[in-house]
XYZ file of N, CA and C in Angstrom:
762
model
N 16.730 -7.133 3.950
C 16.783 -8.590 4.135
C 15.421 -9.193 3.771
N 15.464 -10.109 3.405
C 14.144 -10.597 2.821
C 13.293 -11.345 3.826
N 12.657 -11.606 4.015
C 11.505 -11.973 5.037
C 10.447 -12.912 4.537
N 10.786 -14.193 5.616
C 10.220 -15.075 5.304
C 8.796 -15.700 5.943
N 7.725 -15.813 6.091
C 7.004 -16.443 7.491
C 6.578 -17.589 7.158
N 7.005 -18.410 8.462
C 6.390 -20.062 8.377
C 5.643 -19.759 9.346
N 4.089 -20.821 8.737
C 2.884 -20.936 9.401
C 2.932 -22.473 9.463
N 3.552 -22.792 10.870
C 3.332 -24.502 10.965
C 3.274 -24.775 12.425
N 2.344 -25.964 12.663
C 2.006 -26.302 13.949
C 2.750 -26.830 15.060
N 3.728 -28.089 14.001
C 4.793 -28.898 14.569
C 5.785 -28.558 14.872
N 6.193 -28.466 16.576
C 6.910 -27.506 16.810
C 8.569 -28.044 16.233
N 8.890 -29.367 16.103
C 9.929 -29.652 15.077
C 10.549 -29.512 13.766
N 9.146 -29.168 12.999
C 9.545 -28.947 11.628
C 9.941 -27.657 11.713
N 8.878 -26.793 12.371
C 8.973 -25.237 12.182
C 10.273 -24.717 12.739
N 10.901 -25.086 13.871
C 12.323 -24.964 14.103
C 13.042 -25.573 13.263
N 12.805 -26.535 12.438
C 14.057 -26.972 11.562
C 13.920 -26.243 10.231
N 12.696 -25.483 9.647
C 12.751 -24.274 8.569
C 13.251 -23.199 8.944
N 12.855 -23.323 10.484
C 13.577 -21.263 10.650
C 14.816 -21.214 11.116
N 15.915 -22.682 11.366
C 17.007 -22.899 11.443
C 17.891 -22.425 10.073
N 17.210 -23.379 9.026
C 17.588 -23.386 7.615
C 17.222 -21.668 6.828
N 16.336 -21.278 7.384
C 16.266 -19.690 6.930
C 17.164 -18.938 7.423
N 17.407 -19.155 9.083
C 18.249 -18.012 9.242
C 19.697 -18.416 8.983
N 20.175 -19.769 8.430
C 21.821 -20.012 8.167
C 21.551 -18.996 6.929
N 20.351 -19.291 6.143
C 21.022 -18.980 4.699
C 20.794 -17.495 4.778
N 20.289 -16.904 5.554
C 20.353 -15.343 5.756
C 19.311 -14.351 5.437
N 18.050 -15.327 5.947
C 16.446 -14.820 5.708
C 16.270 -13.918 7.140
N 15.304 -13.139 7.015
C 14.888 -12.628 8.220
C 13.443 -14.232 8.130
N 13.650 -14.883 9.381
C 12.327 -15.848 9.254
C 11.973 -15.318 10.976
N 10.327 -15.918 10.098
C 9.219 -15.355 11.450
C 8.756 -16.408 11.173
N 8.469 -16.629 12.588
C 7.561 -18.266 12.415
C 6.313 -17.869 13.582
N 4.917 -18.848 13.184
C 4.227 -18.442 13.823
C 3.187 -19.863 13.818
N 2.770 -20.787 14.850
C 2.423 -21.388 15.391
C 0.813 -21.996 15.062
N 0.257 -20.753 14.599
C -1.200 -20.977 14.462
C -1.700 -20.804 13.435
N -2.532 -20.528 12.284
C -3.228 -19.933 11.494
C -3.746 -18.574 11.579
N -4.481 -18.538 13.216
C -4.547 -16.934 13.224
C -3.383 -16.149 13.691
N -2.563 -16.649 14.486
C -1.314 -15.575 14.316
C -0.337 -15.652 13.296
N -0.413 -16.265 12.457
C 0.019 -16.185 11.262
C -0.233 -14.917 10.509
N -1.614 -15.575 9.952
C -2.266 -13.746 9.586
C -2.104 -12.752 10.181
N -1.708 -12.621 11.284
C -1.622 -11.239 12.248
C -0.340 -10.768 12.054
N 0.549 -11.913 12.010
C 1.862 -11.436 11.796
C 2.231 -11.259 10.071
N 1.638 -12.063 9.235
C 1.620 -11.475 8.309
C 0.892 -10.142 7.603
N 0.488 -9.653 7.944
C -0.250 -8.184 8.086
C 0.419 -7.348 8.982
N 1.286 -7.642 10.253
C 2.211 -7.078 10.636
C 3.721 -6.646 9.832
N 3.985 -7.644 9.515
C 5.575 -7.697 8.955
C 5.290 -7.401 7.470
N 4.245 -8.122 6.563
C 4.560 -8.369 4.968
C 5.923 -8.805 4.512
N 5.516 -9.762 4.768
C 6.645 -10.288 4.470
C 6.698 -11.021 2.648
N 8.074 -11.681 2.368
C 8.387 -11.572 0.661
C 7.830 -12.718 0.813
N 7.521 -13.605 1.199
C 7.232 -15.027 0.995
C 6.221 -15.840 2.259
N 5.636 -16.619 2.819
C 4.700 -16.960 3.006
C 4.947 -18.947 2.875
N 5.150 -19.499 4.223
C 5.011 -21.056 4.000
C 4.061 -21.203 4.821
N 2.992 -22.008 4.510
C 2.103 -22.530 5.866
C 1.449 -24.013 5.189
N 1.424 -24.488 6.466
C 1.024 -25.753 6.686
C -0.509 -25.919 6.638
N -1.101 -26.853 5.676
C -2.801 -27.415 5.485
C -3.243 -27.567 6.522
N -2.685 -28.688 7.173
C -3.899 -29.539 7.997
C -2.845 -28.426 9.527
N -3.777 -27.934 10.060
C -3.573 -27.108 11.344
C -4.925 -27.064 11.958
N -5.037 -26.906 13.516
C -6.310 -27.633 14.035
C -6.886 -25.451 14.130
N -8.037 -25.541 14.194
C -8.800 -24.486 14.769
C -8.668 -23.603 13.018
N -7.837 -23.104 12.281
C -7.547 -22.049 11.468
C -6.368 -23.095 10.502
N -7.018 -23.860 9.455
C -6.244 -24.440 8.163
C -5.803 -23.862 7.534
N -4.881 -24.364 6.580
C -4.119 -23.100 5.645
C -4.802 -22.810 4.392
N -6.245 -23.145 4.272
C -7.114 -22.505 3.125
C -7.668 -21.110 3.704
N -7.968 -21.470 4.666
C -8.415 -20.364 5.500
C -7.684 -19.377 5.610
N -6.141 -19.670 5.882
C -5.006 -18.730 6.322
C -5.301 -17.908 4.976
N -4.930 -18.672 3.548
C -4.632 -17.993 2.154
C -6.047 -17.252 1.908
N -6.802 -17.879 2.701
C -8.304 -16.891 1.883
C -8.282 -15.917 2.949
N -7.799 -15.643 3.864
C -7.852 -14.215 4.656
C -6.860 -13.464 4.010
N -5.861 -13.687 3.550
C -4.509 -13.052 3.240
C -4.753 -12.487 1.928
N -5.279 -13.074 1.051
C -6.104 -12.721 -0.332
C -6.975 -12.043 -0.170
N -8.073 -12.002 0.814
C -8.630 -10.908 0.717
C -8.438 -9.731 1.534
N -6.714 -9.581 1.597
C -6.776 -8.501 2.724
C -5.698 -7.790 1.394
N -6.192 -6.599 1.517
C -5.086 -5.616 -0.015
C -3.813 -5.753 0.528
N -3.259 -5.641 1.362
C -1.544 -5.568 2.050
C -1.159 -6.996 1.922
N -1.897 -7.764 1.493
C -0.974 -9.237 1.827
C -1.844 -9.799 0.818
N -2.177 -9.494 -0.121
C -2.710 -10.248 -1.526
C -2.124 -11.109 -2.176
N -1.289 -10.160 -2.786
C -0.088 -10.667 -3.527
C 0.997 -11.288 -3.134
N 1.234 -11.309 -1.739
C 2.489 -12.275 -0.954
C 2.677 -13.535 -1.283
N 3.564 -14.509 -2.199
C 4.138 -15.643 -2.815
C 3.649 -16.503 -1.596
N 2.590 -17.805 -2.282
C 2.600 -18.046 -0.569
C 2.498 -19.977 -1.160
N 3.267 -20.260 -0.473
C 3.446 -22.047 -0.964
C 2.955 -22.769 0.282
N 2.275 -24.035 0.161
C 1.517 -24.670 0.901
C 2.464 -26.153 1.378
N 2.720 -26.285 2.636
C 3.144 -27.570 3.037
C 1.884 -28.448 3.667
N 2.554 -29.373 2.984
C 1.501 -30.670 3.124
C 1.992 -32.041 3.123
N 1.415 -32.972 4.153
C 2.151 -34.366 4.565
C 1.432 -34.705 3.013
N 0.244 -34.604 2.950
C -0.393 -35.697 1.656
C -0.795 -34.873 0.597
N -0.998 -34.416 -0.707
C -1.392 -34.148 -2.033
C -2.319 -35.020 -2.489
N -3.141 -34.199 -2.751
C -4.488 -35.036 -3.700
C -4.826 -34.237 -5.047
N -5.393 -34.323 -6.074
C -5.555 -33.368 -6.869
C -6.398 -32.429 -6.583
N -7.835 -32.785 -5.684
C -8.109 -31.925 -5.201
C -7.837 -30.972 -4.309
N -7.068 -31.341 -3.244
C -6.088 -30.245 -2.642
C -5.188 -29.064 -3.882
N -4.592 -29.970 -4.482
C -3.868 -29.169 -5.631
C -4.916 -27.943 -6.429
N -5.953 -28.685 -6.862
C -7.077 -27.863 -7.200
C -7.541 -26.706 -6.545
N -7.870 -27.226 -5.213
C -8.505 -26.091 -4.291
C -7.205 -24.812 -3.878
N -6.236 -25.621 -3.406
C -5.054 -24.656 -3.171
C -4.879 -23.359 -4.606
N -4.713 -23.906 -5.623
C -4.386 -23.768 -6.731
C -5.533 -22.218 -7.241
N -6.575 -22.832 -7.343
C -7.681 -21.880 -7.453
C -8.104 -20.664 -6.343
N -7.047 -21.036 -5.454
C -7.454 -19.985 -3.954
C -5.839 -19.057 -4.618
N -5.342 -19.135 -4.939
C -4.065 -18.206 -5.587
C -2.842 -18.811 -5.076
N -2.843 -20.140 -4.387
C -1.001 -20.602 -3.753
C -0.406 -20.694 -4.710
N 0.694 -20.590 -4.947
C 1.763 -20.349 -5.755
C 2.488 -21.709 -6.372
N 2.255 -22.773 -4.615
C 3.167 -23.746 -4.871
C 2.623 -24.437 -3.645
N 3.421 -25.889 -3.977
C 3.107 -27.058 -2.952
C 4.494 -27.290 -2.103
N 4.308 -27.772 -1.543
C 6.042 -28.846 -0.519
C 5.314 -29.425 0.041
N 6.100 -30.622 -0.271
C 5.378 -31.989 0.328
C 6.050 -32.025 1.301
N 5.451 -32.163 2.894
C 6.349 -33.194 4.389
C 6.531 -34.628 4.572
N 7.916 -35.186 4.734
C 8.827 -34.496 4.735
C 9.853 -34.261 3.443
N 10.328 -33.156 3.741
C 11.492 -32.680 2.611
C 12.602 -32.682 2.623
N 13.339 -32.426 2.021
C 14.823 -32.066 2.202
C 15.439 -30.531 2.359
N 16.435 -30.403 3.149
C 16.495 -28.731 3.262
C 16.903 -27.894 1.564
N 17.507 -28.517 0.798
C 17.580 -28.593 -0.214
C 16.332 -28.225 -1.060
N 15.397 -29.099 -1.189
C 14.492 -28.939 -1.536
C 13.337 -27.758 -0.946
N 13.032 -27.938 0.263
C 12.756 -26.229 0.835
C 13.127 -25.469 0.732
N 14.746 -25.096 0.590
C 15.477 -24.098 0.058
C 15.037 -23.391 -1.238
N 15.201 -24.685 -2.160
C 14.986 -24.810 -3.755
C 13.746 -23.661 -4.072
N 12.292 -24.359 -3.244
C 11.141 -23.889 -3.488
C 10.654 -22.194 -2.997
N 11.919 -22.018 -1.923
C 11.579 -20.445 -1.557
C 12.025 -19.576 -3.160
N 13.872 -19.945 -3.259
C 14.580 -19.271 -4.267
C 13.778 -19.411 -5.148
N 12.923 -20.278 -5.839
C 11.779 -20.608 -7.442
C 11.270 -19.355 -7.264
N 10.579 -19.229 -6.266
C 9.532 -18.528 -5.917
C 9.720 -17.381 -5.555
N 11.105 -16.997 -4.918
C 11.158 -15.499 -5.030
C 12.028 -14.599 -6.584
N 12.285 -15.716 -6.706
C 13.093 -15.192 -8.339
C 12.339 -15.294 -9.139
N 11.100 -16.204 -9.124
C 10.015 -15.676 -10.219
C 9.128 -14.283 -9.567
N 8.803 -14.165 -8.501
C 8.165 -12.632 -8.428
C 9.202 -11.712 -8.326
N 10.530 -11.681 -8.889
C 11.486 -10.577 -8.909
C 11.540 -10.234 -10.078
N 11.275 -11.448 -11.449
C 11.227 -11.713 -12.777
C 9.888 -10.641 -13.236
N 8.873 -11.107 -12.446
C 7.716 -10.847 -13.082
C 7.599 -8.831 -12.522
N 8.152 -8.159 -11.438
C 8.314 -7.046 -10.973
C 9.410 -6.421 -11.888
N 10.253 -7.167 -12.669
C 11.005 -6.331 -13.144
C 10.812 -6.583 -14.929
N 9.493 -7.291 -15.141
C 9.657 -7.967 -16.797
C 8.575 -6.408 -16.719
N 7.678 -6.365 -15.635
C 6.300 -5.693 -15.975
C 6.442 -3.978 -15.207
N 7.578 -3.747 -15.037
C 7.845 -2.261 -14.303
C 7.959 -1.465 -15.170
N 6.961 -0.599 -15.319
C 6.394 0.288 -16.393
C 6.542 1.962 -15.696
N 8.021 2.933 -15.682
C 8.247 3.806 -15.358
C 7.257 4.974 -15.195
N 6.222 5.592 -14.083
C 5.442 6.853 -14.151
C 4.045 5.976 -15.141
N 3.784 4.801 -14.946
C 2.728 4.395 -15.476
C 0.848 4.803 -15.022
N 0.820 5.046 -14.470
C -0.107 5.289 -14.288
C -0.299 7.308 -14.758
N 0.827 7.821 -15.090
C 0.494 9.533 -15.680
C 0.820 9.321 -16.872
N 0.820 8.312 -17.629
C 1.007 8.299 -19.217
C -0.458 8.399 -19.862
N -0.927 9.478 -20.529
C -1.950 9.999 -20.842
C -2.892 8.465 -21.186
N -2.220 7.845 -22.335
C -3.058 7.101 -23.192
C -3.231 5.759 -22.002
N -2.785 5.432 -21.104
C -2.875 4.695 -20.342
C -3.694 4.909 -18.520
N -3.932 5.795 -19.002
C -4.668 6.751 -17.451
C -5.688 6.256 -17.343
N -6.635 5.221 -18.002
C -7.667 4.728 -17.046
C -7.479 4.067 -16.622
N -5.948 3.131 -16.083
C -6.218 2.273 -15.375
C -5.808 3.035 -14.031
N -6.071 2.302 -12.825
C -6.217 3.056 -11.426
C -4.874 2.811 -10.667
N -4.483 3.424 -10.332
C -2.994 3.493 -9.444
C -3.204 2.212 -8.596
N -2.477 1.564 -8.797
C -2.260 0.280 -8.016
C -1.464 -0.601 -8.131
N -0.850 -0.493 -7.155
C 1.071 -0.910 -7.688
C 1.065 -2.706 -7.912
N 0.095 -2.614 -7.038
C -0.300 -4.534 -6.529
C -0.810 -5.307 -7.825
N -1.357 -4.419 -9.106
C -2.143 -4.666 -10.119
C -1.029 -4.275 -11.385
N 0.214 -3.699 -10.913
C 0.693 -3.045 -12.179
C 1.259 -3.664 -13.347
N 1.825 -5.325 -12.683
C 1.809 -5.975 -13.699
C 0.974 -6.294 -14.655
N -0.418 -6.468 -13.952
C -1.197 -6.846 -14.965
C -1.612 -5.457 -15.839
N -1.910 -4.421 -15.388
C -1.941 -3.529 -16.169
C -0.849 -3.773 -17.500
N 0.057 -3.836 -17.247
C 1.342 -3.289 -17.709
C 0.738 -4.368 -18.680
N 0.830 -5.572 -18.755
C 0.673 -6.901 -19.515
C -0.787 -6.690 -20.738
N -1.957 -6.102 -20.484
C -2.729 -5.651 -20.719
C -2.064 -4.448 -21.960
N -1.727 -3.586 -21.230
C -0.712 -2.058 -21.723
C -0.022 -3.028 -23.146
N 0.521 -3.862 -22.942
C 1.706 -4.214 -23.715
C 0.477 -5.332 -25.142
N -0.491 -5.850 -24.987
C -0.779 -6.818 -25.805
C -2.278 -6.682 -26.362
N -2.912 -5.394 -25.264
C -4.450 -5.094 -26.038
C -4.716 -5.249 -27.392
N -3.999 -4.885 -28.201
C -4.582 -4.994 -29.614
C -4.180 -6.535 -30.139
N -3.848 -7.501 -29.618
C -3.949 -8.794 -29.554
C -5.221 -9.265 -28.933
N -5.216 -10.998 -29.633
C -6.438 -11.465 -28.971
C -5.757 -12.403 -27.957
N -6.325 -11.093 -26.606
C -6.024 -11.788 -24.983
C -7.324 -12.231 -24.226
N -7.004 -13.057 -23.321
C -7.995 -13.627 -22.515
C -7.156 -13.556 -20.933
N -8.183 -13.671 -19.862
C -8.009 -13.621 -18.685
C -7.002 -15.076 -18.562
N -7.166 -16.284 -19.051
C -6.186 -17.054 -18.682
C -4.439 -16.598 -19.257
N -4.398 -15.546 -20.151
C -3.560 -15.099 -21.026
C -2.643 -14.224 -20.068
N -3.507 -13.059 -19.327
C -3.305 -12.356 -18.273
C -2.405 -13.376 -17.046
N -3.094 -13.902 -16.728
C -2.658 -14.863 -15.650
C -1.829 -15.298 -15.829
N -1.588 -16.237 -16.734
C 0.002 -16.851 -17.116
C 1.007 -15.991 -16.897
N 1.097 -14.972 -17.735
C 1.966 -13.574 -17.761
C 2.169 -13.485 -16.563
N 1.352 -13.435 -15.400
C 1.767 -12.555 -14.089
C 1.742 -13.615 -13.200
N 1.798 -14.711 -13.404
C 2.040 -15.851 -12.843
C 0.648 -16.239 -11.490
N -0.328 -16.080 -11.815
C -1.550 -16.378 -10.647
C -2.409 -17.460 -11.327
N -3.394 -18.041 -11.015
C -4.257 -18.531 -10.856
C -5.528 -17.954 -12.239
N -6.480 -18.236 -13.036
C -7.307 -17.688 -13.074
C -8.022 -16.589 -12.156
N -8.869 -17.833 -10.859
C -9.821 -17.599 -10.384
C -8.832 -16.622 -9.519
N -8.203 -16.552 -8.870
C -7.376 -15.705 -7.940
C -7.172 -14.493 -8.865
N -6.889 -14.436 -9.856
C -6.585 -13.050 -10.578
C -8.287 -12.308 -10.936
N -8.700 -13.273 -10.800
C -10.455 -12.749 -11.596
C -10.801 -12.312 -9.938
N -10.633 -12.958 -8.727
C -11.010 -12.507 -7.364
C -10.072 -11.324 -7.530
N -8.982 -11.227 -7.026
C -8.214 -10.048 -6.802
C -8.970 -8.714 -7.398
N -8.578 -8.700 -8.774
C -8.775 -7.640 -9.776
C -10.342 -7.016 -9.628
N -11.125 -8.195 -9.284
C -12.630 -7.530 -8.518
C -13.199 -7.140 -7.809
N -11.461 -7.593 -6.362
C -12.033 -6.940 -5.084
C -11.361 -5.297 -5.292
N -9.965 -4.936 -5.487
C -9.280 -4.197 -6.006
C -10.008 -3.347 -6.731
N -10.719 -3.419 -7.970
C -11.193 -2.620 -8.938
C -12.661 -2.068 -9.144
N -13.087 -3.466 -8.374
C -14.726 -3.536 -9.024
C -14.937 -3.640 -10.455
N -13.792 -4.270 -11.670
C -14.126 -4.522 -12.655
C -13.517 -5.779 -12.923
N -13.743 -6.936 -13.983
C -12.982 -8.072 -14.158
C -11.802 -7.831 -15.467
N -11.172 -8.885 -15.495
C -9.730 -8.542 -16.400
C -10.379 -7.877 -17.322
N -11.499 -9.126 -18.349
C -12.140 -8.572 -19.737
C -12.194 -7.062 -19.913
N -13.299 -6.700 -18.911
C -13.597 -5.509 -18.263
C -12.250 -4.655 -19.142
N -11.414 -4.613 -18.134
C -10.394 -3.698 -18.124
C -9.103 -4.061 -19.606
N -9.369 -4.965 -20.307
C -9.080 -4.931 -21.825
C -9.867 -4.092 -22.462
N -11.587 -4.432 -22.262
C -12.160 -3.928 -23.345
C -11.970 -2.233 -22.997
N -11.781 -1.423 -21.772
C -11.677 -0.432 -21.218
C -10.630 0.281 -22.254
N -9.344 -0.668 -22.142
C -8.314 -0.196 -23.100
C -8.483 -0.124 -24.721
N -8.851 -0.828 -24.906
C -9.020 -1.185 -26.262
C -9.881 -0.058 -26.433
N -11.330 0.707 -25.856
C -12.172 1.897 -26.051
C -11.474 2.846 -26.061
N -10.501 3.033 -24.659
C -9.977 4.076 -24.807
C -8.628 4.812 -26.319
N -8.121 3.503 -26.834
C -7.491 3.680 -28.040
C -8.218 4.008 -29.225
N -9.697 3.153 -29.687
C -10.339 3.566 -30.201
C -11.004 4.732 -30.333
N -11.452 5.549 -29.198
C -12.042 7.214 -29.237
C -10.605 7.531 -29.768
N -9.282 7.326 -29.550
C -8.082 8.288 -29.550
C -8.035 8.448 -31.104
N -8.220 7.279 -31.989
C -7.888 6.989 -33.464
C -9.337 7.809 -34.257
N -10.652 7.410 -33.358
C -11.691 7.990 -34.008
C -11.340 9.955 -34.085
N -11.274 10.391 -33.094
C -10.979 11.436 -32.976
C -9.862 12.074 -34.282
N -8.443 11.589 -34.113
C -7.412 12.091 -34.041
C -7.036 11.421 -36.066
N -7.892 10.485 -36.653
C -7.001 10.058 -37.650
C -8.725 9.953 -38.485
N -8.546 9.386 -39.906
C -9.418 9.449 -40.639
C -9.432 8.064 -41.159
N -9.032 6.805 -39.996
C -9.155 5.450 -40.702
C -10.113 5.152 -40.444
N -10.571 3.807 -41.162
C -11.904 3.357 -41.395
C -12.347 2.490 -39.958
N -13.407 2.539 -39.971
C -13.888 2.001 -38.563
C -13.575 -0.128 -38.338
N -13.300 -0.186 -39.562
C -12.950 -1.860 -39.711
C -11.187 -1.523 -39.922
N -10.377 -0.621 -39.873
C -9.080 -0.468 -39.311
C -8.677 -0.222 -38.226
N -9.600 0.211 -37.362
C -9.465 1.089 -35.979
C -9.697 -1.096 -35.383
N -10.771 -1.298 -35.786
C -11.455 -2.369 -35.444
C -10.564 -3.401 -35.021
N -9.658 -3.867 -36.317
C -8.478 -4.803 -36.057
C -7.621 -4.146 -35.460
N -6.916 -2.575 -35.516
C -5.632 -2.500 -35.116
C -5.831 -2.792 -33.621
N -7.158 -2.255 -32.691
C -7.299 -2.961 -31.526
C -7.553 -4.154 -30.926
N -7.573 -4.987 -31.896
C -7.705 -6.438 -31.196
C -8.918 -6.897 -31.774
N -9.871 -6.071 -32.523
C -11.381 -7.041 -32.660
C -10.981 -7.101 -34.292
N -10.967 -8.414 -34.378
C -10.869 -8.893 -35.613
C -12.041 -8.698 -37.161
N -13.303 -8.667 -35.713
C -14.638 -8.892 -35.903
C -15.429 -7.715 -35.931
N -15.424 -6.727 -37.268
C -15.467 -5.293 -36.932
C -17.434 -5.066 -36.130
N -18.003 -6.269 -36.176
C -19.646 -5.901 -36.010
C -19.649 -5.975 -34.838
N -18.441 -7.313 -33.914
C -18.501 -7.405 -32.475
C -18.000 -5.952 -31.861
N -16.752 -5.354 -32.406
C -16.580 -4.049 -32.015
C -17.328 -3.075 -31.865
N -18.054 -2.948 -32.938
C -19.296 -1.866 -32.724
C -20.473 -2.263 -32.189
N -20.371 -3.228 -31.730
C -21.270 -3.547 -30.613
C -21.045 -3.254 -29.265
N -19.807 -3.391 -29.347
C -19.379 -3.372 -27.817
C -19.398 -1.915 -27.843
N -18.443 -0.739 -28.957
C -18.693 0.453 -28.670
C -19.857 1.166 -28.411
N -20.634 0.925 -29.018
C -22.091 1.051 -28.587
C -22.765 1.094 -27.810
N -22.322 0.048 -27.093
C -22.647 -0.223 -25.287
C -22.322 0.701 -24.246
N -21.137 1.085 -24.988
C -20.406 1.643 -23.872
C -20.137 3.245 -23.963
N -20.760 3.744 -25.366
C -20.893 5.031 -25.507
C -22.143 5.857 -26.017
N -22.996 4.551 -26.140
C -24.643 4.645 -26.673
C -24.604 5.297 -27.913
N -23.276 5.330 -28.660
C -23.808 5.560 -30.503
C -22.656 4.651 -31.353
N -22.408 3.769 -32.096
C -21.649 2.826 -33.055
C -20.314 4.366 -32.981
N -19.347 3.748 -33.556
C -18.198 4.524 -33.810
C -18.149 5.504 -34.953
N -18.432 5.158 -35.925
C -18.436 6.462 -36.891
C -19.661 7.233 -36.707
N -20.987 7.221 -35.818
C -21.554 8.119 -35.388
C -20.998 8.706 -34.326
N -20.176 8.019 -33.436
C -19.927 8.943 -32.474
C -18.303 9.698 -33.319
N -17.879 9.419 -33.585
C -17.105 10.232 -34.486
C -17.590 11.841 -35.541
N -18.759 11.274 -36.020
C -19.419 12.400 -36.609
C -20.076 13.318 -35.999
N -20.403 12.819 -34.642
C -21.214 14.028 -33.407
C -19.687 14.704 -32.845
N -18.684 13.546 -32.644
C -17.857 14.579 -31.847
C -17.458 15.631 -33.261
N -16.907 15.978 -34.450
C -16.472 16.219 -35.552
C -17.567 17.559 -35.621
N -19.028 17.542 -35.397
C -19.715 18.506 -35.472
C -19.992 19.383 -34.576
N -19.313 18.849 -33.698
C -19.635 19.613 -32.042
C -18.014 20.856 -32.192
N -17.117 20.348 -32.552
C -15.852 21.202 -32.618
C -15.943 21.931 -33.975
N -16.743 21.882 -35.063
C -17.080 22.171 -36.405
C -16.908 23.806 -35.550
C-alpha cells in the first residue's frame, strides 16, 4: 500500500487530507509538527511527503532540509502546502529539492491530482532508468552502488558520449539543479561533472588500450568534441596525455 505523510499544523485541514487519503486507499500518516514529521518520516519512508510552510517552532524548509540530508529519506517526492506563493518561496522551495507546490485552500480533486502527478512521475522515472545488475557491468563499475543515485547513473550510462550538463542530468531524473548537485555530493563526495568526466575516462583507457583509433576519435566518440580539452583533462587525471599513456601501457605488456 502506498504511504503517504502529511506534515500540517491545522488540525482541520490535516483531518480533511487523511480523510481523502484513506477513502482513496493510501496508508496516510499524519503528523502535527515539523519535528515529528521527520521522525516519522525516517520511521515509516514513506512514497510521498505533504507538509505545510508556515508551521510555528520547525517550518517546512527546515522539515525538507533535514529529510535531504538524511540518505533514507532523500529522495522521498515531497510537495509543499502553502496559504500564499511568492516566487521566492517557489525559488527557495524549488532549489531545496520540493517537487511541487499546493496552494491552501484546495480542492480534494486537486490534492488528489497532485499526489497521483507525483507518484506516477517517480514510478516513470524508476522504471525509464532501471538498469538490470548495474552496478557488476564491468564497463560501468565505477560508479558506486547506490540505488538512490541509479537513475542518475543510469542517465549518465545512457548519454556520456553526448554533450551533457548537470542541468541535463536533472531534468532526466526530475530534481532540482542545486538539490541534485547537494545530494550527489553528500552521497558520493563527487559532483555530477565529476562523475561524467569519470565515465567518459573510464571508456577512453578501454578504447586506448583495446583498439588502434586515433586519439581525436576516441576524443569525439566520448563526448569531447574538443580533442585539446580532452587531453587536458586526461592528463589531469592520469598525469601523461593519452597516446603517451597508451604507449607506456603498450610497452609495459611488450
Amino acid at each position: 500500500m502506498t504511504k503517504v505523510l502529511v506534515i500540517e499544523d491545522e488540525v482541520t485541514t490535516r483531518s480533511m487530507f487523511m480523510r481523502c487519503l484513506a477513502f482513496e486507499g493510501f496508508c496516510a500518516i499524519e503528523a502535527e509538527n515539523g519535528a515529528i514529521g521527520v521522525k516519522l518520516a525516517q520511521m515509516h519512508l514513506p512514497d510521498l511527503i505533504l507538509c505545510d510552510i508556515m508551521m510555528p517552532d520547525m517550518d517546512g524548509y527546515n522539515v525538507l532540509s533535514a529529510l535531504r540530508h538524511h540518505r533514507a529519506t532523500a529522495t522521498i517526492p515531497f510537495i509543499f502546502l502553502t496559504a500564499k506563493v511568492t516566487m521566492t518561496d517557489l525559488r527557495q522551495g524549488m532549489e531545496m529539492g520540493a517537487d511541487d507546490y499546493l496552494t491552501k485552500p484546495c480542492s480534494v480533486e486537486q490534492f488528489l491530482a497532485a499526489i497521483t502527478t507525483r507518484l506516477e512521475r517517480q514510478a516513470q522515472l524508476q522504471e525509464h532508468f532501471k538498469v538490470p545488475s548495474f552496478c557488476s557491468q564491468p564497463e560501468v563499475g565505477i560508479f558506486p552502488h547506490c540505488p538512490r543515485l541509479s537513475p542518475v547513473f543510469a542517465f549518465i550510462e545512457a548519454n556520456y558520449h553526448q554533450s551533457i550538463s548537470l542541468n541535463d542530468v536533472a531534468k532526466a531524473v526530475g530534481y532540482s539543479p542545486a538539490y541534485l548537485t547537494n545530494l550527489v555530493q553528500e552521497l558520493t563526495g563527487y559532483s555530477i561533472k565529476r562523475w561524467i568526466t569519470e565515465r567518459r575516462m573510464a571508456q577512453a583507457r578501454q578504447l586506448l588500450r583495446e583498439t588502434d583509433q586515433s586519439v581525436r576519435q576516441i576524443s569525439e566518440m566520448i563526448g569531447y568534441p574538443d580533442v585539446g580539452y580532452f587531453t587536458r583533462q586526461f592528463r589531469q587525471l592520469h598525469g601523461n596525455p593519452p597516446q603517451s599513456w597508451r604507449n607506456s601501457l603498450r610497452l609495459r605488456s611488450a
